Every structure is written in C-alpha cells, then in structure tokens.
Short mmCIF file of N, CA and C in Angstrom, two decimals:
data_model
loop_
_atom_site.label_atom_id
_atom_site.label_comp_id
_atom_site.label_asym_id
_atom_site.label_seq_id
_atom_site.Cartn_x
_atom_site.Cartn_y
_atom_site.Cartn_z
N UNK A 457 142.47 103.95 84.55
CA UNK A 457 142.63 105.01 85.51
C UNK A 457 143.54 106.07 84.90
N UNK A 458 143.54 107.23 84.88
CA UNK A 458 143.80 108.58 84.75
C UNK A 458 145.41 108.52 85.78
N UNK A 459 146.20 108.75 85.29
CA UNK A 459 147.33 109.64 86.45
C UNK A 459 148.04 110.65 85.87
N UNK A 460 147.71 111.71 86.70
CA UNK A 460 147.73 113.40 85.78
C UNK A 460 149.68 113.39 86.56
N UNK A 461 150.08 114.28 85.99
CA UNK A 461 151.64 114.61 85.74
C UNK A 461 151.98 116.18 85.98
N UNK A 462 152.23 116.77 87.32
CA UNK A 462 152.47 117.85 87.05
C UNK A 462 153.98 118.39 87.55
N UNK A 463 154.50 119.15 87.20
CA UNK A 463 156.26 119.23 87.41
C UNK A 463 156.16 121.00 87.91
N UNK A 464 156.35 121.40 88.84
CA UNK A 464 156.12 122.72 89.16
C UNK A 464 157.44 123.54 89.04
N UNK A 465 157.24 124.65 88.27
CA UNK A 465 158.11 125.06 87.67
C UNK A 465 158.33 124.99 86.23
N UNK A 466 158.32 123.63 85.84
CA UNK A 466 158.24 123.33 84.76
C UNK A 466 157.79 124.47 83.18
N UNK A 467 158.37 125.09 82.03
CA UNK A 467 157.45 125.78 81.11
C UNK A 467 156.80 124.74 80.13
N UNK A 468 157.14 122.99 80.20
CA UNK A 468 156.70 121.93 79.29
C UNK A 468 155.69 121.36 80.00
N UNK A 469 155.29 121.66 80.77
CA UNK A 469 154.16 120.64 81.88
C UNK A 469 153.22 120.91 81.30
N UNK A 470 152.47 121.99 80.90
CA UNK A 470 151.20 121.92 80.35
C UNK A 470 151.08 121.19 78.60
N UNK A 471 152.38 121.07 78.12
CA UNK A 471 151.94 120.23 76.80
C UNK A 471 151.76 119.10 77.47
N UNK A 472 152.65 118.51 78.42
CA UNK A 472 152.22 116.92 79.17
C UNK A 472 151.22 116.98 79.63
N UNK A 473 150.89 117.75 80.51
CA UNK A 473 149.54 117.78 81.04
C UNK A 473 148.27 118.16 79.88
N UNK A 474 148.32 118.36 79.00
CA UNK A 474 147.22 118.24 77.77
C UNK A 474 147.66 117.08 77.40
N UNK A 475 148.78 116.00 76.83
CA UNK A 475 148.68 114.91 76.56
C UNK A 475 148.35 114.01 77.25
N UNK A 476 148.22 114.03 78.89
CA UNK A 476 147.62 113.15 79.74
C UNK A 476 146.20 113.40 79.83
N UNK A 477 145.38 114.17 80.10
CA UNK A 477 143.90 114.69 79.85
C UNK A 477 143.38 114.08 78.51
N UNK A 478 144.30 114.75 77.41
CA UNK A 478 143.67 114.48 76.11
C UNK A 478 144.02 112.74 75.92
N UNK A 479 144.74 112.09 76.59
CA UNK A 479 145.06 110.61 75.91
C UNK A 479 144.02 109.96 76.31
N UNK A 480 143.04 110.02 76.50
CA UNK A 480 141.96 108.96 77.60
C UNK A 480 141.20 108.45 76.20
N UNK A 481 141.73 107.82 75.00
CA UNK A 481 140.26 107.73 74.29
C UNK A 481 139.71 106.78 75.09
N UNK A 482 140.62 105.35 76.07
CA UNK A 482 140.31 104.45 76.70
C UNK A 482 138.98 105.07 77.84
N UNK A 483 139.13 106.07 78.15
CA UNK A 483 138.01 106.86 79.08
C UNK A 483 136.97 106.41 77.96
N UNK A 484 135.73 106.81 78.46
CA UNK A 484 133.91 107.06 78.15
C UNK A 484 134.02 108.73 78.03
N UNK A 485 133.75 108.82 77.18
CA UNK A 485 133.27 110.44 76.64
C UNK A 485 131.85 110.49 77.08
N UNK A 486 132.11 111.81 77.95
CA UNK A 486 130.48 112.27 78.71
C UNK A 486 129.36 111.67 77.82
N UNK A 487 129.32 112.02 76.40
CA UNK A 487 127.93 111.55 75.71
C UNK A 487 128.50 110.63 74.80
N UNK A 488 128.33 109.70 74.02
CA UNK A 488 128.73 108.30 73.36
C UNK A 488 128.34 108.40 72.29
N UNK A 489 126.86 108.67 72.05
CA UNK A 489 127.03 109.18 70.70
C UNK A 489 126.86 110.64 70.30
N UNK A 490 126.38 110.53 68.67
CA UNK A 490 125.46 112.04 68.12
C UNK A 490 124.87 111.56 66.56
N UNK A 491 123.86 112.71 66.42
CA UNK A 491 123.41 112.39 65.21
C UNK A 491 123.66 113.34 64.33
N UNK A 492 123.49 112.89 63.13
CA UNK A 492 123.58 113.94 62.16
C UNK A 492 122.28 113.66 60.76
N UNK A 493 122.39 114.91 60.26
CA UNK A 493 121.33 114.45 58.59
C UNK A 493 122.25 114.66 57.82
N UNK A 494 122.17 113.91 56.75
CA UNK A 494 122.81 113.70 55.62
C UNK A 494 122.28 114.58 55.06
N UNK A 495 123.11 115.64 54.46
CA UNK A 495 122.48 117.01 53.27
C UNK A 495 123.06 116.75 52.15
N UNK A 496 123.40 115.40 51.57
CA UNK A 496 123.50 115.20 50.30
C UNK A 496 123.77 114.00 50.42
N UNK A 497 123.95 112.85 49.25
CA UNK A 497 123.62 111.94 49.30
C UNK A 497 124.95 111.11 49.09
N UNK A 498 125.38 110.17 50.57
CA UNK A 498 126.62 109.71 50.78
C UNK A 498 126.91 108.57 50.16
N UNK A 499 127.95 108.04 50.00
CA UNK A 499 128.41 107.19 49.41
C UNK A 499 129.40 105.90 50.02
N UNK A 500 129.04 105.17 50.67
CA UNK A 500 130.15 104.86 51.93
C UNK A 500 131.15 103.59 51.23
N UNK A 501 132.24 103.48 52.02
CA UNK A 501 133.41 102.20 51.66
C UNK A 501 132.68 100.85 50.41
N UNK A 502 131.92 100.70 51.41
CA UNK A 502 131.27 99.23 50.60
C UNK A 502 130.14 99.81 49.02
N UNK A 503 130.14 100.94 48.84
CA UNK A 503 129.81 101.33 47.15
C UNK A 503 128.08 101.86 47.73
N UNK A 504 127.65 101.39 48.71
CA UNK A 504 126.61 101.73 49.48
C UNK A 504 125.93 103.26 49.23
N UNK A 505 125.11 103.49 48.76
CA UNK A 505 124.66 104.98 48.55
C UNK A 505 123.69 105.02 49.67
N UNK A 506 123.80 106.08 50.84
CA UNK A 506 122.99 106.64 51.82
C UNK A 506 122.48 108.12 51.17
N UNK A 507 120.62 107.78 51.08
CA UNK A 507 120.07 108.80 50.72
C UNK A 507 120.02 110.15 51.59
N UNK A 508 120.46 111.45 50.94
CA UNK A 508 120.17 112.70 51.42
C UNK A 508 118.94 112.55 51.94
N UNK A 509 119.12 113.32 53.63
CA UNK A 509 117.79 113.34 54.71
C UNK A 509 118.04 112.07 55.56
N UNK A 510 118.78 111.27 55.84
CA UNK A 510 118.90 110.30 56.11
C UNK A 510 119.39 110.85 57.52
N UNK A 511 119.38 109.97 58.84
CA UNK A 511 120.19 110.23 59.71
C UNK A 511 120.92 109.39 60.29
N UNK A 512 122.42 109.66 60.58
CA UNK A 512 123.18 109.14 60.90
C UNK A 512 123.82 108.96 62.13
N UNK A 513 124.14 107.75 63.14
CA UNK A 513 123.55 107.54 64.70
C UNK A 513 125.77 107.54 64.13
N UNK A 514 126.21 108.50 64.76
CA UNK A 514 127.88 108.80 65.12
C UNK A 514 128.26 108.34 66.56
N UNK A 515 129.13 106.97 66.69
CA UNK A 515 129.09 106.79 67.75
C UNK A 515 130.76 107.14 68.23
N UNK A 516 130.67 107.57 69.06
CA UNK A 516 131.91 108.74 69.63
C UNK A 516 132.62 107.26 70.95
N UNK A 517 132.09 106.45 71.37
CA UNK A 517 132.38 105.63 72.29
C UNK A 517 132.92 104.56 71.40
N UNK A 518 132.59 104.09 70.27
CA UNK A 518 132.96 103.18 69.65
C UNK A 518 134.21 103.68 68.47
N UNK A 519 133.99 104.88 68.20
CA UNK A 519 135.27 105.13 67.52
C UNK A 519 136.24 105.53 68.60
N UNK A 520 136.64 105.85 69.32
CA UNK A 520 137.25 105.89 70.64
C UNK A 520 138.03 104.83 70.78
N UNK A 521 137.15 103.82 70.68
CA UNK A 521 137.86 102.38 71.28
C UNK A 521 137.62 101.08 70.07
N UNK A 522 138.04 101.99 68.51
CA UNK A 522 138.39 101.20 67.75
C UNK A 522 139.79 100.84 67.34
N UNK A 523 140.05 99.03 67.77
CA UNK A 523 141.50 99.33 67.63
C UNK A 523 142.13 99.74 66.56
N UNK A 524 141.44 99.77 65.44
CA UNK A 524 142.01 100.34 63.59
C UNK A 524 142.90 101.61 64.42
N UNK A 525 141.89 102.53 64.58
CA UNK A 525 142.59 103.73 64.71
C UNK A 525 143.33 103.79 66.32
N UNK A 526 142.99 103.24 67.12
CA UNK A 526 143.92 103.02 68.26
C UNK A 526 144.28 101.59 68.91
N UNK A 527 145.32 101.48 68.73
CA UNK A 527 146.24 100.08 69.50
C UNK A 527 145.91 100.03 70.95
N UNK A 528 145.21 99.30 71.06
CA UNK A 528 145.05 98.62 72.58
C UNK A 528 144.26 99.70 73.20
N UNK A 529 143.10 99.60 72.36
CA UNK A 529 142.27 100.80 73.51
C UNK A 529 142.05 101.15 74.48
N UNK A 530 142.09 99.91 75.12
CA UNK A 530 141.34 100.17 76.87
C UNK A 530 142.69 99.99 77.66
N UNK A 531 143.73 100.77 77.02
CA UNK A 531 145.08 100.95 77.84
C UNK A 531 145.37 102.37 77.88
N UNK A 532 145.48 102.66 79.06
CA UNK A 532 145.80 104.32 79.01
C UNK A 532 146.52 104.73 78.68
N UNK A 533 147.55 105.35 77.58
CA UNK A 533 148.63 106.19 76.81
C UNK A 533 148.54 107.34 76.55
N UNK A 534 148.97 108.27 77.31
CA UNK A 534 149.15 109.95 76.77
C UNK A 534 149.94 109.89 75.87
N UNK A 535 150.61 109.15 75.50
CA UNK A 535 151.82 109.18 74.06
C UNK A 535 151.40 109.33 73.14
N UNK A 536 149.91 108.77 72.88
CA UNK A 536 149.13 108.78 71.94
C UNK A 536 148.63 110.10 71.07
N UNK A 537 149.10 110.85 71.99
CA UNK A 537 148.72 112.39 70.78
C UNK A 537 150.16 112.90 70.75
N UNK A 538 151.55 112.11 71.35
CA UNK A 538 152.81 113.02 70.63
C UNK A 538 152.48 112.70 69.21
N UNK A 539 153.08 114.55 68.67
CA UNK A 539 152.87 114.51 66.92
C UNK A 539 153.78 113.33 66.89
N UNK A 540 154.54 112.47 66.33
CA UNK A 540 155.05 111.60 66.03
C UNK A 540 154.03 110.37 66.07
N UNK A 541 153.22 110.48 66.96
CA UNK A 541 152.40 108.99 67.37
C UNK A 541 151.58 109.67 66.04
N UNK A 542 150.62 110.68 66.60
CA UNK A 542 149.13 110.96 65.83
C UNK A 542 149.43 111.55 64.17
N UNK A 543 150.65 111.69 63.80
CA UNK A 543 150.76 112.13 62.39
C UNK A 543 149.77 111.64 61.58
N UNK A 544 149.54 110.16 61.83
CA UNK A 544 149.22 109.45 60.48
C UNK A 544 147.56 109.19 61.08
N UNK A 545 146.99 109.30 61.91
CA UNK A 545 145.87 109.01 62.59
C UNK A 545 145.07 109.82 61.78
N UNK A 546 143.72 109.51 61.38
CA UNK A 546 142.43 110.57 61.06
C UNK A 546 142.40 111.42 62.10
N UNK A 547 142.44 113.22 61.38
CA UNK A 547 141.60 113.97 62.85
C UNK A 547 140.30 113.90 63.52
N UNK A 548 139.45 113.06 62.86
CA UNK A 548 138.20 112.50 63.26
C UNK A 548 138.17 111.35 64.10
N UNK A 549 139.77 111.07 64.86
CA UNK A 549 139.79 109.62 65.12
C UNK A 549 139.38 109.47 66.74
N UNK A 550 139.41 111.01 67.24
CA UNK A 550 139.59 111.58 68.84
C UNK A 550 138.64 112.84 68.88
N UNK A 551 137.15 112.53 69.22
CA UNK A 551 136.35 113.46 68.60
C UNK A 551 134.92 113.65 70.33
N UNK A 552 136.06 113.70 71.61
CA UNK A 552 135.06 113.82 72.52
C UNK A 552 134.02 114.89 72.60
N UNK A 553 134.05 115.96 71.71
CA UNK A 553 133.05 117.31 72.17
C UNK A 553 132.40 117.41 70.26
N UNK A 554 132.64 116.25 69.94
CA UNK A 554 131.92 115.88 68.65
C UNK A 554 132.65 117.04 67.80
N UNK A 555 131.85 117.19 66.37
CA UNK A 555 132.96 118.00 65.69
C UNK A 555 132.32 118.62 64.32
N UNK A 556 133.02 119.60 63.50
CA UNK A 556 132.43 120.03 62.78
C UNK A 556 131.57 121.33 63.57
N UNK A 557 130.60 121.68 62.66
CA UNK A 557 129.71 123.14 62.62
C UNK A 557 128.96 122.88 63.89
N UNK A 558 128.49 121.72 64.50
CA UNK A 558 127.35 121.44 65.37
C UNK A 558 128.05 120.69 66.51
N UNK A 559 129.47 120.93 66.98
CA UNK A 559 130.17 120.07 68.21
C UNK A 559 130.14 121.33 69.41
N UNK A 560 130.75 120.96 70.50
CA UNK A 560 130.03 121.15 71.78
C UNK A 560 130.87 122.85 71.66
N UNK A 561 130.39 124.01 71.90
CA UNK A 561 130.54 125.50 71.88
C UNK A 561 131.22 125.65 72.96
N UNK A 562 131.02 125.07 74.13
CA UNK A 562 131.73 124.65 75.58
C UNK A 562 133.00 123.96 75.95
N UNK A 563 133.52 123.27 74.15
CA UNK A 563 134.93 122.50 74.56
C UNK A 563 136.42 123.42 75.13
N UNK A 564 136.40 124.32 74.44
CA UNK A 564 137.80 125.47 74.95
C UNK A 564 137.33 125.58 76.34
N UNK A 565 136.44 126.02 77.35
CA UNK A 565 135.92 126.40 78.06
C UNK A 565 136.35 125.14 79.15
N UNK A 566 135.78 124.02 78.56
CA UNK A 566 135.83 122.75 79.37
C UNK A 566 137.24 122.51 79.81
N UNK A 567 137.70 122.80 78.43
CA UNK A 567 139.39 122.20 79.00
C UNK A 567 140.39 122.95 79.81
N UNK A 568 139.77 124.28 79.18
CA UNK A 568 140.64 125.31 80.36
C UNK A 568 140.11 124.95 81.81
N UNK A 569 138.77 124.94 82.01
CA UNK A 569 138.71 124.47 83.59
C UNK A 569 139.21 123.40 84.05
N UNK A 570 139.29 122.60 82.98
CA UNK A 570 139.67 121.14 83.53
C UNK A 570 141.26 121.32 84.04
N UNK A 571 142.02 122.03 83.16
CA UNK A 571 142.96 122.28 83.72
C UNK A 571 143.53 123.00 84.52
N UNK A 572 142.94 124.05 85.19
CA UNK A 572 143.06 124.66 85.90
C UNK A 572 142.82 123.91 87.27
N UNK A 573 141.41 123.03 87.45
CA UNK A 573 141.20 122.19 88.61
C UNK A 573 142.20 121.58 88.76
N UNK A 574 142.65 120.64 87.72
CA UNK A 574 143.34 119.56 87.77
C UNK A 574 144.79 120.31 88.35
N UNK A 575 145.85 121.13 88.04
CA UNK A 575 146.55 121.99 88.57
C UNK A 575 146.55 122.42 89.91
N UNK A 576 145.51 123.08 90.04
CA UNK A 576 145.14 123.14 91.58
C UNK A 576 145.14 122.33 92.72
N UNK A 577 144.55 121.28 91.97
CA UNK A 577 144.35 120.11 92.99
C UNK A 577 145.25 119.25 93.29
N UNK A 578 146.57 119.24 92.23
CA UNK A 578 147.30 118.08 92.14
C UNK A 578 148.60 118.90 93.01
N UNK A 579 148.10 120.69 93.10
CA UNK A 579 149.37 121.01 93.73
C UNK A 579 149.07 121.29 95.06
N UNK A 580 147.87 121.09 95.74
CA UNK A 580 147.65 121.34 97.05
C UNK A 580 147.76 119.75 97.73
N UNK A 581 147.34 118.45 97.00
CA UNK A 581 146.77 117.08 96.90
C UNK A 581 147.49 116.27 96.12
N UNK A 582 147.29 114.80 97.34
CA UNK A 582 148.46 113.80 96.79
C UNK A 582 146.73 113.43 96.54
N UNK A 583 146.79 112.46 95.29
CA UNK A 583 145.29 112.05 95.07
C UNK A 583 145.43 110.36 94.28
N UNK A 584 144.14 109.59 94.85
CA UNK A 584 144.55 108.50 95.26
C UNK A 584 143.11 107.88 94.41
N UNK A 585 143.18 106.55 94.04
CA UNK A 585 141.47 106.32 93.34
C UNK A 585 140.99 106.03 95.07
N UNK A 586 139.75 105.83 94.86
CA UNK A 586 138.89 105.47 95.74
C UNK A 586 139.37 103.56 95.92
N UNK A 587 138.50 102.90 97.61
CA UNK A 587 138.79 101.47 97.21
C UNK A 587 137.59 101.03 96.36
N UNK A 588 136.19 101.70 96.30
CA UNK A 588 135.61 100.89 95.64
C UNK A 588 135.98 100.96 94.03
N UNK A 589 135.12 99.93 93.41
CA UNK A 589 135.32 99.15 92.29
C UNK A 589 134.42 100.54 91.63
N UNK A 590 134.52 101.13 90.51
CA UNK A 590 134.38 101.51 89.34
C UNK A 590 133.32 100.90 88.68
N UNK A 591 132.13 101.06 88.79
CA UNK A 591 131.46 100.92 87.95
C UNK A 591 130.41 101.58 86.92
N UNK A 592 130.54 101.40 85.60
CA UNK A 592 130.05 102.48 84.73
C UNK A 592 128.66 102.13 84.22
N UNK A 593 128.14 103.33 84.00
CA UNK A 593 126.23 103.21 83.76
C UNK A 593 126.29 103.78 83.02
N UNK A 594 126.21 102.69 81.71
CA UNK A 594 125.53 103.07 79.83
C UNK A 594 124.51 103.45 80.17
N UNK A 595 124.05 105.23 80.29
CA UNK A 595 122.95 105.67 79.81
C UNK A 595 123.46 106.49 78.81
N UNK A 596 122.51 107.53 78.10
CA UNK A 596 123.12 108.61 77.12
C UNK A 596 124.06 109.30 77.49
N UNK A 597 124.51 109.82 78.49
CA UNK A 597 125.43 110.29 79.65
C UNK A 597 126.23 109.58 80.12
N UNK A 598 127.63 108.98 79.79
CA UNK A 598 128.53 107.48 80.52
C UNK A 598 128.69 108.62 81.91
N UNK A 599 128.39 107.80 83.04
CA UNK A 599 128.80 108.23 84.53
C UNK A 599 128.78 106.89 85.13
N UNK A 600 129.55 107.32 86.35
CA UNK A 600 130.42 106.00 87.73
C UNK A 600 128.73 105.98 88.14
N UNK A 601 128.58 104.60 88.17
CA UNK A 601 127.47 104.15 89.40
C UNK A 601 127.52 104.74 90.64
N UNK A 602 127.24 105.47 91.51
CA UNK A 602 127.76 106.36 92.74
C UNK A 602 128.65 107.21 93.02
N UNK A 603 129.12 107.43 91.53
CA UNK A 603 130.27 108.77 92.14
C UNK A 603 131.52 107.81 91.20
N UNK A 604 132.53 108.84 91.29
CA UNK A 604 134.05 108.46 90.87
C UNK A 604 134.81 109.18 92.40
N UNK A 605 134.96 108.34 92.88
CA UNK A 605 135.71 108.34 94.66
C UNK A 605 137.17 109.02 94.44
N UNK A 606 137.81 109.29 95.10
CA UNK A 606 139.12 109.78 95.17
C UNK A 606 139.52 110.00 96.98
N UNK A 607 140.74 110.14 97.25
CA UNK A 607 141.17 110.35 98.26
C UNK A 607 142.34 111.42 98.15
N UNK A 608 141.74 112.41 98.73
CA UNK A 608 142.85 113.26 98.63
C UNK A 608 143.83 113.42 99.91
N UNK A 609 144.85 113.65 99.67
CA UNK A 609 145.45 113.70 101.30
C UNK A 609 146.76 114.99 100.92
N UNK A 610 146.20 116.49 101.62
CA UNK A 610 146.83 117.58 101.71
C UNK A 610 148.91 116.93 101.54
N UNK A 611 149.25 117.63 100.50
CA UNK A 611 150.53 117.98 100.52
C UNK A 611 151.45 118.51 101.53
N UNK A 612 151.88 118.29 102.07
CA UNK A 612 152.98 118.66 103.77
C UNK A 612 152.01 118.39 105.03
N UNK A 613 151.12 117.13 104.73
CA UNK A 613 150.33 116.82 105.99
C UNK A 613 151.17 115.78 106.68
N UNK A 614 151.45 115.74 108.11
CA UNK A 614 152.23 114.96 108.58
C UNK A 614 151.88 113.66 108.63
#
C-alpha cells in the first residue's frame, strides 16, 4: 500500500512527495513488459552471443522486483531513491515508463498530474484503502480486479 506524505507549507515536501510516488518498485508498473530489436549483435554475462534482429521480451515487472537490485521488494520504501540509498544502483534498475529513445513521451506529463492530484486530494481528504481485498489481474496492463477502492473523508468534516 502507497501512503503519500504531504506537509503544507513545507518548500521540501515535493522532494518527499516524489520519493514516495517514485519508491513503489514494490507497485506493478501499468505495462510489465516491452520489446526491443537488437541492432547489433549482443553479447550477454554468460559469453552468450544474441544475433542482430533478434527481439528482446524487457520485463519491467520483474526487474522491479529483483531483489539483486532491490532489498525486499514487495516492501514499500520511499528511502529507496534518497541519493545516498540509489548511488550505487543501475539507472536501468527503476524503469516504469521504459527507457531510452522508444520509452513512454507521456512520463513528465504523467507525473506532473500525478502530483498535482495527489496534492489536491490529500489536502482537501483524509484517504483511507478500501475494506476489500486487493486483487491484481496479470494482463498486459497490471490493474485491481474491480477498481482500487479508497475512502475519502473531507478534511474539517465533523
């Protein structure tokens, strides 16, 4: 579960509030994987030569929640991107809007709204999970079986 952090007034809240958003590798990234072609001919760890034209199935859900590059994946930590934590991490290690020449044109876009909602909402709204249970549907698209529920309950409501 997600619990966003906002301090009003605050001029440091929005680096926290990007390290709480951005720490979710434990979250499902909207799409799980991507592909790519090999335009020259790779060479991988094990001495393995992958022929140029080849395509390569990049899975964005599984590097996410590899513990090599992250300790205890399926635990939620925004700490995880203080520079001190991520110094030594691959920048390929946290790659939700995929990456390189062909990743999503929509990520700046995404996050500014995201934060802007999330702001909005957290300063009008005390916000609560839902009671039902969470359940997630592996299609190409990770989404909640019926919705992701919430309860909001107005700020100075008696």
């Amino acid at each position: 579960m997600c619990v966003w952090v906002w301090l009003q007034g605050r001029s440091d809240q929005l680096a926290l509030h990007h390290h709480v958003h951005q720490g979710e590798p434990e979250a499902p990234p909207p799409v799980t994987t991507v592909t790519r072609r090999f335009n020259q001919d790779m060479t991988v760890p094990e001495g393995r030569v992958i022929p140029k034209g080849n395509i390569c199935l990049v899975s964005i859900y599984g590097t996410h929640h590899n513990p090599e590059l992250w300790p205890n994946p399926e635990v939620y930590d925004p700490s995880r991107f203080d520079p001190d934590n991520s110094a030594n991490r691959p920048s390929l290690a946290f790659i939700p809007f995929s990456a390189g020449p062909r990743n999503c044109i929509g990520q700046n876009f995404a996050m500014a709204e995201m934060r802007v909602v999330v702001a909005l909402t957290i300063r009008r709204f005390r916000v609560t999970p839902g009671k039902a249970e969470v359940r997630r549907l592996n299609q190409l698209i990770l989404r909640a079986e019926g919705g992701l529920w919430l309860q909001l309950e107005p700020i100075g409501a008696p």
